[in-house]
Coordinates of N, CA, C and O in Angstrom, one line a residue:
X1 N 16.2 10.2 9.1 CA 15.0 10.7 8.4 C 14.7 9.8 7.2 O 15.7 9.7 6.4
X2 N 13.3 8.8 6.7 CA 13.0 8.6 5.7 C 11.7 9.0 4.9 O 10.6 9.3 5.4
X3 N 12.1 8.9 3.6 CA 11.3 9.7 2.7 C 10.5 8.4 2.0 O 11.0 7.3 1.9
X4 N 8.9 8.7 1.5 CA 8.3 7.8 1.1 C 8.1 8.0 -0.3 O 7.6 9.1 -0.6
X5 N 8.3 7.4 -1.1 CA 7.4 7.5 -2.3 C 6.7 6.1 -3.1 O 7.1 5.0 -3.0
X6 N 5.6 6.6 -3.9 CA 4.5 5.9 -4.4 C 4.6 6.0 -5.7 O 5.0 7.1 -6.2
X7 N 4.2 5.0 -6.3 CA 4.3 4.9 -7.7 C 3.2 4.0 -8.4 O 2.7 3.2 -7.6
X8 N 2.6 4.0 -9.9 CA 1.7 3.1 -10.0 C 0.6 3.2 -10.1 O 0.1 2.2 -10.7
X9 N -0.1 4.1 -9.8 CA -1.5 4.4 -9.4 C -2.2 4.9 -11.0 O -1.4 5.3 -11.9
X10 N -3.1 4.8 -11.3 CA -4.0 4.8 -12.2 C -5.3 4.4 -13.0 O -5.9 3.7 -12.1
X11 N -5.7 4.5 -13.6 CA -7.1 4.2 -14.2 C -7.5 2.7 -14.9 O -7.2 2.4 -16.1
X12 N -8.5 1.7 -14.0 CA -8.3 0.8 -14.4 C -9.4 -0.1 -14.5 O -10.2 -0.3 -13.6
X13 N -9.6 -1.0 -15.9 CA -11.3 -1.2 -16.0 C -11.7 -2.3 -14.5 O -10.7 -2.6 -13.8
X14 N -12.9 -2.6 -14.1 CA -13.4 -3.8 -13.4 C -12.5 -4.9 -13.8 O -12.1 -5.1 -15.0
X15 N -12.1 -5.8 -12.5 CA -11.6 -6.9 -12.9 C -10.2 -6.8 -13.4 O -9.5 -7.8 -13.4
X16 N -9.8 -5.8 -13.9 CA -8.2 -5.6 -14.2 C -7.5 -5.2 -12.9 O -8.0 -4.7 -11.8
X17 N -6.1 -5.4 -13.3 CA -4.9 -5.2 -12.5 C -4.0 -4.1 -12.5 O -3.6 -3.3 -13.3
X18 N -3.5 -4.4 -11.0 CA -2.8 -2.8 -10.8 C -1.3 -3.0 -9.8 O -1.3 -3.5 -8.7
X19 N -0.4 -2.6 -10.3 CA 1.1 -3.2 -9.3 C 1.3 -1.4 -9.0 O 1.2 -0.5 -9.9
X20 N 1.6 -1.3 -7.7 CA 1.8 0.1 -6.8 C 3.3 -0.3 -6.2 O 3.6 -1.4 -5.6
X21 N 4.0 0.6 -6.3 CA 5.0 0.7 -5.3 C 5.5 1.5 -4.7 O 5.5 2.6 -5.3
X22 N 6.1 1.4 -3.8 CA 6.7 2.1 -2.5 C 8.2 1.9 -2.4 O 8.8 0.8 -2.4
X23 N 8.8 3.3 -2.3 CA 10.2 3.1 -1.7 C 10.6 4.1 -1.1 O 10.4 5.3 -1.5
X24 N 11.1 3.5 0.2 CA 11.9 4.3 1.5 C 13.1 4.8 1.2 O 13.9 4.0 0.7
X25 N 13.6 5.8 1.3 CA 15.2 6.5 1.4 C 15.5 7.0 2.7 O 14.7 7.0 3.6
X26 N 16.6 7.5 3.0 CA 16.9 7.6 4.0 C 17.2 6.6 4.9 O 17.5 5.4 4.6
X27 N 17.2 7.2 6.5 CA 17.7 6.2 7.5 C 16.6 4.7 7.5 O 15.6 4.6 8.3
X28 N 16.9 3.7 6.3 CA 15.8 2.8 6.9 C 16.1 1.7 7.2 O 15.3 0.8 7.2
X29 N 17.3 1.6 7.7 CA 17.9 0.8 8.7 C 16.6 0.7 10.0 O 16.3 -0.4 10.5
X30 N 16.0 1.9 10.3 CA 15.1 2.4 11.2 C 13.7 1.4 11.1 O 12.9 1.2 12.0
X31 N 13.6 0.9 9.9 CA 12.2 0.6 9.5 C 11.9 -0.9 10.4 O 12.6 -1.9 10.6
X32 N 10.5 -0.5 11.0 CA 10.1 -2.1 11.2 C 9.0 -2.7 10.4 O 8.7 -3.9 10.2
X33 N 8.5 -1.9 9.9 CA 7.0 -2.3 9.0 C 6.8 -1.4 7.7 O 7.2 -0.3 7.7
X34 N 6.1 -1.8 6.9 CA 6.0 -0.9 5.8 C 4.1 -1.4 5.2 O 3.7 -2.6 5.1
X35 N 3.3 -0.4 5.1 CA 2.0 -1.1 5.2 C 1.6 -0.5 3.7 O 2.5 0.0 3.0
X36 N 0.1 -0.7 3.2 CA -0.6 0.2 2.2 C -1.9 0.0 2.9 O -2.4 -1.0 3.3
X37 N -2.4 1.9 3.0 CA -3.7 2.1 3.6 C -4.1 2.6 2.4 O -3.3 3.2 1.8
X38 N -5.3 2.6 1.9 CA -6.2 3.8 1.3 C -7.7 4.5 2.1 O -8.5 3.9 2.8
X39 N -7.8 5.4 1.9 CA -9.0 6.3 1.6 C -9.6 6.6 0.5 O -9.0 7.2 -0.4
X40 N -11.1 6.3 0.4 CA -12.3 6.5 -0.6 C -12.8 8.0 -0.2 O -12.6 8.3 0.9
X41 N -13.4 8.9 -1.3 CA -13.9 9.7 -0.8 C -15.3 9.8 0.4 O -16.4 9.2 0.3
X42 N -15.0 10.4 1.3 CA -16.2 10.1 2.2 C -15.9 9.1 3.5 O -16.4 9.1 4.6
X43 N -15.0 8.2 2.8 CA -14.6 7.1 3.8 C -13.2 7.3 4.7 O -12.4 8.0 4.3
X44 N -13.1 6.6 5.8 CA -12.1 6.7 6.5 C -11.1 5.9 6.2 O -11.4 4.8 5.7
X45 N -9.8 6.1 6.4 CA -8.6 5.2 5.9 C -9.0 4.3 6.2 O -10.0 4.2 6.9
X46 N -8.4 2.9 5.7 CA -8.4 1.6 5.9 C -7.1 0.9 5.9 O -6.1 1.5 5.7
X47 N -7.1 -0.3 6.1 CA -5.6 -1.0 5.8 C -6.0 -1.5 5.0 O -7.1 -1.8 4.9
X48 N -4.9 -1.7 4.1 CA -5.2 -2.6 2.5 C -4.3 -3.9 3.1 O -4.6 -5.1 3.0
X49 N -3.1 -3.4 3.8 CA -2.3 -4.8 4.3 C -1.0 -4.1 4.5 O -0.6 -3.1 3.9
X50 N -0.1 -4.7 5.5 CA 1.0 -4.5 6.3 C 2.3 -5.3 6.4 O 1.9 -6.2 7.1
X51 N 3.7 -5.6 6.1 CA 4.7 -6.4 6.1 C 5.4 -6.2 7.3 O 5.1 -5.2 7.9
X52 N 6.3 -7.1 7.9 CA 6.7 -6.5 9.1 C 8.6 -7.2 8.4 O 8.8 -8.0 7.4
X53 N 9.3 -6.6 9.2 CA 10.4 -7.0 8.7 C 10.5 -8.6 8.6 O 10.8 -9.3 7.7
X54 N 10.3 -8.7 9.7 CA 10.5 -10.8 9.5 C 9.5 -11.0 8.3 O 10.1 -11.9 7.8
X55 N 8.7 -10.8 7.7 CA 8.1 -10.9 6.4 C 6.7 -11.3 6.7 O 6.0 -11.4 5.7
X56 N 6.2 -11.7 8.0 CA 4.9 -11.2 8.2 C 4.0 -10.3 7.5 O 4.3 -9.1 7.3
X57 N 2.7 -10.9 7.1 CA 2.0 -9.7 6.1 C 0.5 -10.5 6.6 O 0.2 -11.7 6.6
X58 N -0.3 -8.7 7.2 CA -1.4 -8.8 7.3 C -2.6 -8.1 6.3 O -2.6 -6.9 6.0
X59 N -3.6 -9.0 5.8 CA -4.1 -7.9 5.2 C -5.8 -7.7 5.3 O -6.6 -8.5 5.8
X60 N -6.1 -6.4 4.8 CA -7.6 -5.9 5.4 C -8.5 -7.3 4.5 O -7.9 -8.0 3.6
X61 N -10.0 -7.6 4.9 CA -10.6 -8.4 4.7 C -11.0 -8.0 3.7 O -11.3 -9.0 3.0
X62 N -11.2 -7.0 3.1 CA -11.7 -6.3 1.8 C -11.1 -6.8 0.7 O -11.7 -6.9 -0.4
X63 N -9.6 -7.3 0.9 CA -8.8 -7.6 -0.1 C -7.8 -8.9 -0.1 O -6.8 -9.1 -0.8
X64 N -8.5 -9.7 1.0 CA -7.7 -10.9 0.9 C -8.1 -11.7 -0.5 O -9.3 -11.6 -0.8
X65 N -7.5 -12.1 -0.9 CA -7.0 -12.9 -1.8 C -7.0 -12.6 -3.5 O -6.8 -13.3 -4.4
X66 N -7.6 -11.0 -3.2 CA -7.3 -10.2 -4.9 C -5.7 -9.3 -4.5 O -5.1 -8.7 -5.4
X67 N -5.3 -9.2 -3.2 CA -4.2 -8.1 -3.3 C -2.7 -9.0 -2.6 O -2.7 -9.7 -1.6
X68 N -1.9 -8.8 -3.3 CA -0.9 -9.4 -2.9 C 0.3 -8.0 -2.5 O 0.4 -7.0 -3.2
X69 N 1.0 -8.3 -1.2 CA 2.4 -7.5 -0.7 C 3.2 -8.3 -1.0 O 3.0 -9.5 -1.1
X70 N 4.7 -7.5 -1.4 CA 5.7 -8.0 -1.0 C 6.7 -6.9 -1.0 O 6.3 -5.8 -1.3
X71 N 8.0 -7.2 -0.8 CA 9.0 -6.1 -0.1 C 10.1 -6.9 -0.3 O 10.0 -8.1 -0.4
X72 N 11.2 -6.2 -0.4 CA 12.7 -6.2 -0.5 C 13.6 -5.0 0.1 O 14.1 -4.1 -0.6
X73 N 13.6 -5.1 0.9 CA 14.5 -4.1 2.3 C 13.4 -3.0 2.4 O 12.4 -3.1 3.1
X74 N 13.9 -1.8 1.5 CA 13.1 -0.5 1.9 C 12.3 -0.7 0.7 O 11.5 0.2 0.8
X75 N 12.2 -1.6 -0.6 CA 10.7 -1.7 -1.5 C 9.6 -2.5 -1.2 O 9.8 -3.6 -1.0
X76 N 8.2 -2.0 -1.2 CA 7.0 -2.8 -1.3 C 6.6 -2.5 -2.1 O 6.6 -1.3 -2.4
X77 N 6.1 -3.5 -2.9 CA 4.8 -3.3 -4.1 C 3.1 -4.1 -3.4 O 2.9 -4.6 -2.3
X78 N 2.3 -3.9 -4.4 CA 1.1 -4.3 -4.0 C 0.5 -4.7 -5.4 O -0.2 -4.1 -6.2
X79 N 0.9 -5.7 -5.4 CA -0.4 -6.2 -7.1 C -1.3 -6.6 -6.2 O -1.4 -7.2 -5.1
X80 N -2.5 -5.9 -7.4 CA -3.8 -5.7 -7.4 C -4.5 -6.5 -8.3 O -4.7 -6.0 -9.4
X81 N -5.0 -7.5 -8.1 CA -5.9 -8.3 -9.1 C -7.4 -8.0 -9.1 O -7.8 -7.3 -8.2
X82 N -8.0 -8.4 -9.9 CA -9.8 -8.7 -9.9 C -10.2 -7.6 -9.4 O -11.2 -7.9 -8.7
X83 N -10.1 -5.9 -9.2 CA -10.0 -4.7 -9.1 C -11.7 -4.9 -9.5 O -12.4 -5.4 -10.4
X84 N -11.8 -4.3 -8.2 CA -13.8 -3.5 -8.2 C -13.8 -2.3 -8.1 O -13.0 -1.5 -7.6
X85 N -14.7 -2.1 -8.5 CA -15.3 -0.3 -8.1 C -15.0 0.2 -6.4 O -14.4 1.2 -6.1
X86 N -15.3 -0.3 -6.0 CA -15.3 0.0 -4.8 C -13.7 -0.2 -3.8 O -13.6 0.0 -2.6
X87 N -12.7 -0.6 -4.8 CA -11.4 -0.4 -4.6 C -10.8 1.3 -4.7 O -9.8 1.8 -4.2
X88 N -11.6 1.9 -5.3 CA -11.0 3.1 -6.0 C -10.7 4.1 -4.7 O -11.5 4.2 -3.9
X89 N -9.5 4.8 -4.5 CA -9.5 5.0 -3.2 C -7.7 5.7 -3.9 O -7.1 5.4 -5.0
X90 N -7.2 6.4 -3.0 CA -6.0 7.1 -2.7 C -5.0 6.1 -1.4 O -5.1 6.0 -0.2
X91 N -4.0 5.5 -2.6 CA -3.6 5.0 -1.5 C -2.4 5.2 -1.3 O -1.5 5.5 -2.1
X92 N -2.1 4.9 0.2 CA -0.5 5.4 0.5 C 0.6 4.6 1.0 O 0.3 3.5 1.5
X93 N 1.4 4.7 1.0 CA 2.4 3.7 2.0 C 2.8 4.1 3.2 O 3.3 5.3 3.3
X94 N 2.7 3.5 4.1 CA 3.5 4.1 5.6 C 4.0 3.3 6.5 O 3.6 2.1 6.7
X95 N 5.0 3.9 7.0 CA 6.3 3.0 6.7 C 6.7 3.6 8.7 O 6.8 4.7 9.3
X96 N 6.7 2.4 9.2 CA 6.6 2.1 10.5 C 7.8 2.3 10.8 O 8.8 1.9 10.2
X97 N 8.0 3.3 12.2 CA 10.2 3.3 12.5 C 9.6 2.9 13.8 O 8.6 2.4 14.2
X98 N 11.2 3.7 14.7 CA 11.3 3.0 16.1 C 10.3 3.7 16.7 O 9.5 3.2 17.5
X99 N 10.2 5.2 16.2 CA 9.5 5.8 17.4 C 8.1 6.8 16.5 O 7.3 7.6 17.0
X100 N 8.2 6.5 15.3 CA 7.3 7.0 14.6 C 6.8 6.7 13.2 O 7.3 5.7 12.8
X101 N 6.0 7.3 12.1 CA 5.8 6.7 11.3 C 6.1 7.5 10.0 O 6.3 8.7 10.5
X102 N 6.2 7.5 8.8 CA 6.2 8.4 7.7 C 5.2 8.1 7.0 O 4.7 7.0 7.3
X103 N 4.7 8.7 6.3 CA 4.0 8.3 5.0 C 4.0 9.2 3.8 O 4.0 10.4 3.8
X104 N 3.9 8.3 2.6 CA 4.1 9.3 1.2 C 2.7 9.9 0.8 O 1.6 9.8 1.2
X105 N 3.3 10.3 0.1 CA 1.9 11.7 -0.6 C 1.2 11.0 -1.4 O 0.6 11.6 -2.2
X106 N 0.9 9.3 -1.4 CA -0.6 8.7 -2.0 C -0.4 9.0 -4.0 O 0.2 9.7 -4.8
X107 N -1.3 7.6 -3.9 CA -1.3 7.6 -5.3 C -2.4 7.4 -5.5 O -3.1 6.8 -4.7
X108 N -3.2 8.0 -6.8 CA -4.6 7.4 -6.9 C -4.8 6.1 -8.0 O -4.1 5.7 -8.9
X109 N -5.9 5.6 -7.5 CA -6.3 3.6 -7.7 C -7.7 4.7 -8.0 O -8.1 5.7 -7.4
X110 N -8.3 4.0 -9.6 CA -9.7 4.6 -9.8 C -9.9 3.0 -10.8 O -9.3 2.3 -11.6
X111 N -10.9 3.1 -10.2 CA -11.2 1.7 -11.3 C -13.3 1.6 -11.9 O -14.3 1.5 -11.2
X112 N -13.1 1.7 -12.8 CA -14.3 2.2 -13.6 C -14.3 1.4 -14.8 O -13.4 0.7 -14.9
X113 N -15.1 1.3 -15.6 CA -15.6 1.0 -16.7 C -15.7 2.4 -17.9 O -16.2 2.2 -19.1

C-alpha cells in the first residue's frame, strides 16, 4: 500500500515561483512513475509532467520550459517559474505501481495579482 502526499501549494503573484512536493510512503519499492496533473475549474485534468524511475521526464506543452521535475526515490518536487494566471489549477501527484495508481488529495496553485 502507498500513500501520497502534497505539499507547497499557494498564492502567487504573475511571473513568480512555486516549488510543490510529493512523497510516497509505503510499499514503494512498487513505484514505476511518479507524475503532477492539475485541474482548473471547469477544465479537465491535464499532465503538468511525469518521471519514470530510469529518470525519464515528460512534460505537458503548457509548461515546458517554466516547470521543472525532479525526484529522489519516493520524492518529487516541481518548481514552478514565470507562473501565469492560467496555471492556477489543483494539483496532484500520482504515483504509477505495477498494477495501479494512487494519488494524493491535491494542493492548490492560484496565481493572481
Amino acid at each position: 500500500q502507498v500513500e501520497v502526499v502534497e505539499t507547497g501549494g499557494g498564492l502567487v503573484q504573475p511571473g513568480g515561483s512555486l516549488r510543490l512536493s510529493c512523497v510516497a510512503s509505503g510499499s514503494t519499492s512498487s513505484i514505476n512513475a511518479m507524475g503532477w496533473y492539475r485541474q482548473a475549474p471547469g477544465k479537465q485534468r491535464e499532465l503538468v509532467g511525469i518521471i519514470t524511475n530510469s529518470g525519464d521526464i515528460t512534460y505537458g506543452d503548457s509548461v515546458k520550459g517554466r516547470f521543472t521535475i525532479s525526484r529522489d526515490n519516493a520524492k518529487m518536487y516541481l518548481q514552478m517559474n514565470n507562473l501565469k494566471a492560467e496555471d492556477t489549477g489543483v494539483y496532484s501527484c500520482g504515483v504509477l505501481l505495477r498494477t495501479t495508481s494512487v494519488w494524493g488529495q491535491g494542493t492548490q496553485v492560484t496565481v493572481s495579482s
